[in-house]
Amino acid sequence: MSKSGGKVGRFRSGCGCAGIDVHCHVVPSSFPPAPGRMPMAGWPSMTAVKDCHATVVIDDKPYRTVSDACWVAERRIEEMDRAGIAVQALSPMPELFGYWLVSGPAFDLVRHVNDVIAALVQEGQGRFVGLGGLPMQDLDLAIAELQRTMQIPGFCGVEIGSNINGVPIGDPRFHPLFAEAERLGAAVFVHAVRPAGMDRLVGPAPLQQVLAYPTDIGLAAASVITGGLLQKFPKLRIAFSHGGGTFAALLPRLEQGYHTFPVVRDSLPETPLAQARKLYVDALVFDTEMLKRIVSVFGEDRVMLGTDYPFNFREKEPVSRIEQTFADAGLRERLTFRNALAFLALEEET
Amino acid sequence: MSKSGGKVGRFRSGCGCAGIDVHCHVVPSSFPPAPGRMPMAGWPSMTAVKDCHATVVIDDKPYRTVSDACWVAERRIEEMDRAGIAVQALSPMPELFGYWLVSGPAFDLVRHVNDVIAALVQEGQGRFVGLGGLPMQDLDLAIAELQRTMQIPGFCGVEIGSNINGVPIGDPRFHPLFAEAERLGAAVFVHAVRPAGMDRLVGPAPLQQVLAYPTDIGLAAASVITGGLLQKFPKLRIAFSHGGGTFAALLPRLEQGYHTFPVVRDSLPETPLAQARKLYVDALVFDTEMLKRIVSVFGEDRVMLGTDYPFNFREKEPVSRIEQTFADAGLRERLTFRNALAFLALEEET
């Protein structure tokens, strides 16, 4: 097995239904108590499992009720077989990143979640690969955890937030982490978390996921472009959740701004349009026209199946969504699994 | 002349080049001193005009250097003739809304700007209509100014911010203003201002306009949908700047969220997709594919030519952008002027 994941069992190329899902999450069935025996703001706990469900509790409030598919390999595999998914790339539920905790306890929490992912990867016998969390509020610890997880069999990279306590991931302060990710060949999957724009929502709580998540991931992708991240780390493989959110809609105006404002143009070595084609995004846009649009913007080799499994607000028919949108067999293959093979640096089983 | 603007001189229907530009701004050539003789945070002043340009100064810092086309009717009309624009709907540069000022002085500032717009409308002899500003931080004053401006010949409605000091315009607290706008038949043009997401930008200052403006207007449009504004005021005509910004990209996920979360569905009497078709947007998206997308999302009768004239970051060939994007003559007419006639409640000159 290669450093970055290697071969994945049971994955067959050339099968239209053999999808790789780059966007799916893990929640452990339990959490250790907060260090120091005292309650700690932001530290998660789990209610007892009942009827295959449990509730993540944070700060004495229910954060999300989830099914045992979050932590039971067998349950996931049943549903993967039904949905035509050969391999899932497992990443933490973003609220478990713990960026808002003191870095020491956050490191403990992230390692706990990553160890649960590692156990699932092992149990899955080739059906899962890992994208671990990192304590990004402390870059030394984050780099240490990146190095540790990349030595775990089946780990292909990491999942990080669209912002770290409000700082977008295109900010130069995160360059040391990206330098190490590039050096190790670790895929970086960027997921919305604690998004901007919360004070602009009118309506019930799920609007955070519905509206503010795609907003924040769109701004994160833009920050990577305007911060010149891929000029600095040209071999970095970086993907954005939710089809890059609003980024594809921001891009034409960003391109126009590049050609209008000398101060924008001078800060970028390459046009935003050209840079956008170096990003990966998932296909989680719930819409045929949007899917066409992101393939047009990012390129046919840059969009990858992603579902948000096992949460309820997910793409339930990811393979047929792609098949309904595109007739070309080669393009379908690329979106269903081939682009994910490249992003995750996996080899096809022959 | 009807209450809401009436006939506009020199406007000929059926001429493909006779555009109505719903998105263009006015800056007065001078401002009165801040009330109370003391400097006031956020109060604008103007440097002396030199080489046809002057700089708006706010809080001792240059805010924007603008050309005299901001306040000279003749200069505007020359450029309108060149660009095939028959009528401009004049609105304040949004930084002049003054929402962040104490409401009394803000009222003074807004009335000054509206009076400058009124003078331009009169001078333009049918080439301009007015969309006045309102001191939205005080709804009683805002309603008073709405009533006053709607009695000025050539005023068709108002321009308001995407948020009022951080509160999105879909918030129910603004219902009294919208009730009055509906009653008076005033068009409401919503423009991005002091946007969300500023802390998510990496790069030079113009990224505020480039990235955060479309983000904020997208969230504002979403807030109107999730707040059910058009159920409450079904005859209200409301338009969003910058093609609705990111809203068209948020919409499929909002629609999916509507069908996934009972708490979202129960709060909305109609699907987000259906509601989106009741909004107007301008065509200021700088891109053929995006323009097609917003026409598809909002409807062929809902997209209107808009340029951000006279600022440098604007659409300089608005009519040919529409002609390059759509072949159908009827659709071209709708986007170039017919939808704006409906939004502004103007009659065609026959």
Coordinates of N, CA and C in Angstrom, one line a residue, chain B residues 139-279:
Chain B
L139 N -37.5 53.4 11.0 CA -38.5 53.1 10.0 C -39.5 54.2 9.8
D140 N -39.8 55.0 10.9 CA -40.7 56.1 10.7 C -40.2 57.1 9.8
L141 N -38.9 57.5 9.9 CA -38.3 58.4 9.0 C -38.2 57.8 7.6
A142 N -37.9 56.5 7.5 CA -37.8 55.9 6.2 C -39.1 55.9 5.5
I143 N -40.2 55.7 6.2 CA -41.5 55.7 5.6 C -41.8 57.2 5.1
A144 N -41.5 58.1 6.0 CA -41.7 59.5 5.6 C -41.0 59.9 4.4
E145 N -39.7 59.5 4.3 CA -38.9 59.8 3.1 C -39.4 59.1 1.8
L146 N -39.8 57.8 2.0 CA -40.4 57.1 0.9 C -41.7 57.8 0.4
Q147 N -42.5 58.3 1.3 CA -43.7 59.0 0.9 C -43.3 60.3 0.2
R148 N -42.3 61.0 0.7 CA -41.9 62.3 0.1 C -41.3 62.1 -1.3
T149 N -40.4 61.1 -1.4 CA -39.8 60.9 -2.7 C -40.8 60.4 -3.8
M150 N -41.8 59.6 -3.3 CA -42.7 59.1 -4.3 C -43.6 60.2 -4.9
Q151 N -43.6 61.4 -4.3 CA -44.3 62.5 -4.8 C -43.5 63.4 -5.7
I152 N -42.2 63.1 -5.8 CA -41.3 63.9 -6.7 C -41.5 63.3 -8.1
P153 N -41.7 64.2 -9.1 CA -41.9 63.7 -10.5 C -40.7 62.8 -10.9
G154 N -41.0 61.7 -11.5 CA -39.9 60.8 -12.0 C -39.3 59.8 -11.0
F155 N -39.8 59.9 -9.8 CA -39.3 58.8 -8.8 C -40.2 57.6 -8.9
C156 N -39.5 56.5 -9.1 CA -40.3 55.2 -9.2 C -40.2 54.3 -8.0
G157 N -39.3 54.7 -7.1 CA -39.2 53.8 -5.9 C -37.9 54.1 -5.1
V158 N -37.4 53.1 -4.5 CA -36.3 53.4 -3.6 C -35.2 52.3 -3.8
E159 N -34.0 52.7 -3.3 CA -32.9 51.7 -3.2 C -32.6 51.5 -1.7
I160 N -32.6 50.3 -1.3 CA -32.2 50.0 0.1 C -31.1 49.0 0.2
G161 N -30.4 48.9 1.3 CA -29.3 48.0 1.5 C -29.7 46.6 1.6
S162 N -28.8 45.7 1.3 CA -29.0 44.2 1.5 C -29.2 43.9 3.0
N163 N -28.6 44.7 3.8 CA -28.8 44.6 5.3 C -28.8 46.0 5.8
I164 N -29.4 46.1 7.0 CA -29.4 47.4 7.7 C -28.6 47.2 9.0
N165 N -27.4 47.7 9.0 CA -26.5 47.5 10.1 C -26.5 46.0 10.6
G166 N -26.4 45.1 9.6 CA -26.2 43.7 9.8 C -27.5 42.9 9.8
V167 N -28.6 43.6 9.8 CA -29.9 42.8 9.8 C -30.4 42.7 8.4
P168 N -30.6 41.5 7.9 CA -30.9 41.3 6.5 C -32.3 41.8 6.2
I169 N -32.6 42.3 5.0 CA -33.8 43.0 4.7 C -35.0 42.0 4.7
G170 N -34.8 40.7 4.8 CA -36.0 39.8 5.0 C -36.5 39.7 6.4
D171 N -35.8 40.4 7.3 CA -36.2 40.4 8.7 C -37.6 41.0 8.9
P172 N -38.5 40.4 9.7 CA -39.9 41.0 9.8 C -39.9 42.4 10.3
R173 N -38.9 42.9 11.0 CA -38.9 44.2 11.5 C -39.1 45.3 10.4
F174 N -38.7 44.9 9.2 CA -38.9 45.9 8.1 C -40.2 45.8 7.4
H175 N -41.1 45.0 7.8 CA -42.4 44.8 7.2 C -43.2 46.2 7.0
P176 N -43.2 47.1 8.0 CA -43.9 48.3 7.8 C -43.4 49.1 6.6
L177 N -42.1 49.1 6.4 CA -41.6 49.8 5.2 C -42.1 49.2 3.9
F178 N -42.0 47.8 3.9 CA -42.5 47.1 2.6 C -44.0 47.3 2.4
A179 N -44.7 47.3 3.5 CA -46.2 47.5 3.4 C -46.4 48.9 2.7
E180 N -45.7 49.9 3.1 CA -45.9 51.2 2.5 C -45.4 51.2 1.1
A181 N -44.3 50.6 0.8 CA -43.8 50.5 -0.6 C -44.8 49.8 -1.5
E182 N -45.4 48.7 -1.0 CA -46.4 48.0 -1.8 C -47.7 49.0 -2.0
R183 N -48.1 49.6 -0.9 CA -49.2 50.5 -1.0 C -49.0 51.6 -2.0
L184 N -47.8 52.2 -2.0 CA -47.5 53.3 -3.0 C -47.1 52.8 -4.4
G185 N -46.9 51.5 -4.5 CA -46.4 51.0 -5.8 C -45.0 51.4 -6.1
A186 N -44.2 51.5 -5.0 CA -42.8 51.9 -5.2 C -42.0 50.7 -5.5
A187 N -41.2 50.7 -6.5 CA -40.2 49.7 -6.8 C -39.1 49.7 -5.7
V188 N -38.6 48.5 -5.2 CA -37.6 48.5 -4.2 C -36.4 47.8 -4.9
F189 N -35.3 48.5 -5.0 CA -34.1 48.0 -5.6 C -33.1 47.7 -4.4
V190 N -32.7 46.5 -4.2 CA -31.9 46.1 -3.0 C -30.4 46.0 -3.5
H191 N -29.6 46.8 -2.9 CA -28.2 46.8 -3.3 C -27.3 46.4 -2.1
A192 N -26.2 45.6 -2.4 CA -25.3 45.2 -1.4 C -24.7 46.4 -0.7
V193 N -24.5 46.3 0.6 CA -23.8 47.4 1.4 C -23.2 46.8 2.6
R194 N -22.0 47.3 3.1 CA -21.4 46.8 4.3 C -21.6 45.3 4.5
P195 N -21.0 44.5 3.6 CA -21.4 43.1 3.5 C -20.9 42.2 4.6
A196 N -21.6 41.0 4.7 CA -21.1 39.9 5.5 C -19.9 39.3 4.8
G197 N -19.1 38.6 5.6 CA -18.0 37.8 5.0 C -16.7 38.6 4.8
M198 N -16.6 39.9 5.3 CA -15.4 40.7 5.1 C -14.2 40.0 5.8
D199 N -14.4 39.3 6.9 CA -13.3 38.6 7.6 C -12.9 37.3 6.9
R200 N -13.6 37.0 5.8 CA -13.3 35.8 5.0 C -12.5 36.1 3.8
L201 N -12.1 37.4 3.6 CA -11.4 37.8 2.4 C -9.9 37.8 2.6
V202 N -9.1 37.3 1.6 CA -7.7 37.4 1.7 C -7.2 38.1 0.4
G203 N -6.8 39.4 0.6 CA -6.4 40.1 -0.5 C -6.8 41.6 -0.4
P204 N -6.6 42.4 -1.5 CA -6.7 43.8 -1.4 C -8.2 44.3 -1.2
A205 N -8.3 45.6 -0.9 CA -9.6 46.2 -0.5 C -10.7 46.0 -1.5
P206 N -10.5 46.0 -2.9 CA -11.6 45.9 -3.8 C -12.3 44.5 -3.7
L207 N -11.7 43.6 -3.0 CA -12.5 42.3 -2.8 C -13.8 42.5 -2.1
Q208 N -13.9 43.5 -1.3 CA -15.2 43.8 -0.7 C -16.3 43.9 -1.8
Q209 N -16.1 44.7 -2.8 CA -17.1 44.8 -3.9 C -17.1 43.5 -4.7
V210 N -15.9 42.9 -4.9 CA -15.8 41.8 -5.9 C -16.5 40.5 -5.3
L211 N -16.2 40.2 -4.1 CA -16.6 39.0 -3.5 C -17.7 39.1 -2.4
A212 N -17.6 40.1 -1.5 CA -18.5 40.2 -0.4 C -19.8 40.8 -0.8
Y213 N -19.8 41.7 -1.8 CA -21.1 42.3 -2.2 C -22.0 41.2 -2.8
P214 N -21.6 40.4 -3.7 CA -22.5 39.3 -4.2 C -22.9 38.3 -3.2
T215 N -22.0 38.1 -2.2 CA -22.3 37.2 -1.1 C -23.5 37.8 -0.3
D216 N -23.4 39.1 0.1 CA -24.4 39.7 0.9 C -25.7 39.8 0.2
I217 N -25.7 40.2 -1.1 CA -27.0 40.3 -1.8 C -27.6 39.0 -1.9
G218 N -26.8 37.9 -2.1 CA -27.4 36.6 -2.2 C -28.1 36.2 -0.9
L219 N -27.4 36.5 0.2 CA -28.1 36.1 1.5 C -29.3 37.0 1.7
A220 N -29.3 38.2 1.3 CA -30.4 39.1 1.4 C -31.6 38.6 0.6
A221 N -31.4 38.1 -0.6 CA -32.5 37.5 -1.4 C -33.0 36.3 -0.7
A222 N -32.1 35.5 -0.2 CA -32.5 34.3 0.6 C -33.4 34.6 1.8
S223 N -33.0 35.7 2.4 CA -33.8 36.1 3.6 C -35.2 36.6 3.3
V224 N -35.3 37.1 2.1 CA -36.7 37.5 1.6 C -37.5 36.3 1.4
I225 N -36.9 35.3 0.8 CA -37.6 34.0 0.6 C -37.9 33.3 1.9
T226 N -36.9 33.1 2.8 CA -37.2 32.4 4.0 C -38.0 33.2 5.0
G227 N -38.0 34.5 4.8 CA -38.9 35.3 5.7 C -40.3 35.5 5.1
G228 N -40.5 34.9 3.9 CA -41.9 35.0 3.4 C -42.4 36.4 3.0
L229 N -41.5 37.3 2.6 CA -41.9 38.6 2.4 C -42.9 38.8 1.3
L230 N -42.8 38.0 0.2 CA -43.7 38.2 -0.9 C -45.0 37.5 -0.7
Q231 N -45.1 36.6 0.3 CA -46.4 36.1 0.7 C -47.2 37.2 1.5
K232 N -46.4 37.9 2.3 CA -47.1 39.0 3.1 C -47.4 40.2 2.2
F233 N -46.6 40.5 1.2 CA -46.8 41.7 0.3 C -46.7 41.2 -1.1
P234 N -47.8 40.6 -1.6 CA -47.7 39.9 -2.9 C -47.6 40.9 -4.1
K235 N -47.9 42.1 -3.9 CA -47.8 43.1 -5.0 C -46.5 43.9 -5.0
L236 N -45.7 43.6 -4.0 CA -44.4 44.3 -3.9 C -43.5 43.9 -5.0
R237 N -42.9 44.9 -5.7 CA -41.9 44.7 -6.7 C -40.5 44.9 -6.1
I238 N -39.7 43.9 -6.0 CA -38.4 44.0 -5.3 C -37.3 43.3 -6.2
A239 N -36.2 44.1 -6.4 CA -35.1 43.6 -7.3 C -33.8 43.6 -6.5
F240 N -32.9 42.7 -6.9 CA -31.7 42.5 -6.3 C -30.5 42.8 -7.2
S241 N -29.5 43.5 -6.7 CA -28.4 43.9 -7.5 C -27.5 42.7 -7.9
H242 N -26.6 42.9 -8.8 CA -25.6 41.9 -9.1 C -26.2 40.6 -9.4
G243 N -27.3 40.6 -10.2 CA -27.9 39.3 -10.6 C -28.4 38.5 -9.4
G244 N -28.6 39.2 -8.3 CA -29.0 38.4 -7.1 C -27.7 37.8 -6.4
G245 N -26.5 38.2 -6.9 CA -25.3 37.7 -6.3 C -25.3 36.1 -6.3
T246 N -25.0 35.6 -5.1 CA -24.9 34.1 -5.0 C -26.2 33.4 -4.9
F247 N -27.3 34.2 -4.9 CA -28.6 33.5 -4.6 C -28.9 32.4 -5.5
A248 N -28.7 32.6 -6.8 CA -29.0 31.5 -7.8 C -28.2 30.2 -7.5
A249 N -27.0 30.4 -6.9 CA -26.2 29.2 -6.5 C -26.7 28.6 -5.2
L250 N -27.3 29.4 -4.3 CA -27.8 28.9 -3.1 C -29.2 28.2 -3.3
L251 N -29.9 28.6 -4.3 CA -31.3 28.1 -4.4 C -31.5 26.6 -4.5
P252 N -30.7 25.9 -5.3 CA -31.0 24.4 -5.3 C -30.9 23.8 -3.9
R253 N -29.9 24.2 -3.2 CA -29.7 23.7 -1.9 C -30.8 24.1 -0.9
L254 N -31.3 25.4 -1.1 CA -32.4 25.8 -0.3 C -33.6 25.0 -0.6
E255 N -33.8 24.7 -1.9 CA -35.0 23.9 -2.3 C -34.9 22.5 -1.7
Q256 N -33.7 21.9 -1.7 CA -33.5 20.6 -1.1 C -33.7 20.7 0.4
G257 N -33.2 21.7 1.0 CA -33.4 21.9 2.4 C -34.9 22.0 2.8
Y258 N -35.6 22.7 1.9 CA -37.1 22.8 2.1 C -37.8 21.5 2.1
H259 N -37.3 20.6 1.3 CA -37.9 19.3 1.2 C -37.4 18.3 2.2
T260 N -36.2 18.7 2.9 CA -35.6 17.8 3.8 C -36.0 18.1 5.3
F261 N -36.0 19.4 5.6 CA -36.2 19.8 7.0 C -37.7 20.2 7.2
P262 N -38.5 19.5 8.0 CA -39.9 20.0 8.2 C -39.9 21.4 8.7
V263 N -39.0 21.8 9.6 CA -39.0 23.1 10.2 C -38.8 24.2 9.1
V264 N -38.1 23.9 8.1 CA -38.0 24.8 7.0 C -39.2 24.8 6.1
R265 N -39.7 23.6 5.8 CA -40.9 23.5 5.0 C -42.1 24.2 5.6
D266 N -42.2 24.0 6.9 CA -43.4 24.5 7.6 C -43.4 26.0 7.7
S267 N -42.2 26.6 7.6 CA -42.1 28.1 7.7 C -42.3 28.8 6.4
L268 N -42.5 28.0 5.3 CA -42.6 28.6 4.0 C -43.9 28.2 3.3
P269 N -44.8 29.1 2.9 CA -46.0 28.6 2.3 C -45.8 28.2 0.8
E270 N -44.6 28.4 0.3 CA -44.4 28.1 -1.1 C -42.9 27.7 -1.3
T271 N -42.6 26.8 -2.2 CA -41.2 26.4 -2.4 C -40.3 27.6 -2.7
P272 N -39.1 27.5 -2.3 CA -38.1 28.5 -2.7 C -38.0 28.7 -4.2
L273 N -38.1 27.6 -5.0 CA -38.0 27.8 -6.4 C -39.1 28.6 -7.0
A274 N -40.3 28.4 -6.4 CA -41.5 29.1 -6.9 C -41.4 30.6 -6.5
Q275 N -40.9 30.8 -5.2 CA -40.8 32.2 -4.7 C -39.7 33.0 -5.5
A276 N -38.6 32.3 -5.9 CA -37.6 33.0 -6.6 C -38.1 33.7 -7.9
R277 N -39.1 33.1 -8.5 CA -39.6 33.7 -9.7 C -40.5 34.9 -9.5
K278 N -40.6 35.3 -8.3 CA -41.3 36.6 -8.0 C -40.3 37.7 -7.7
L279 N -39.0 37.4 -7.7 CA -38.0 38.5 -7.5 C -37.6 39.0 -8.8

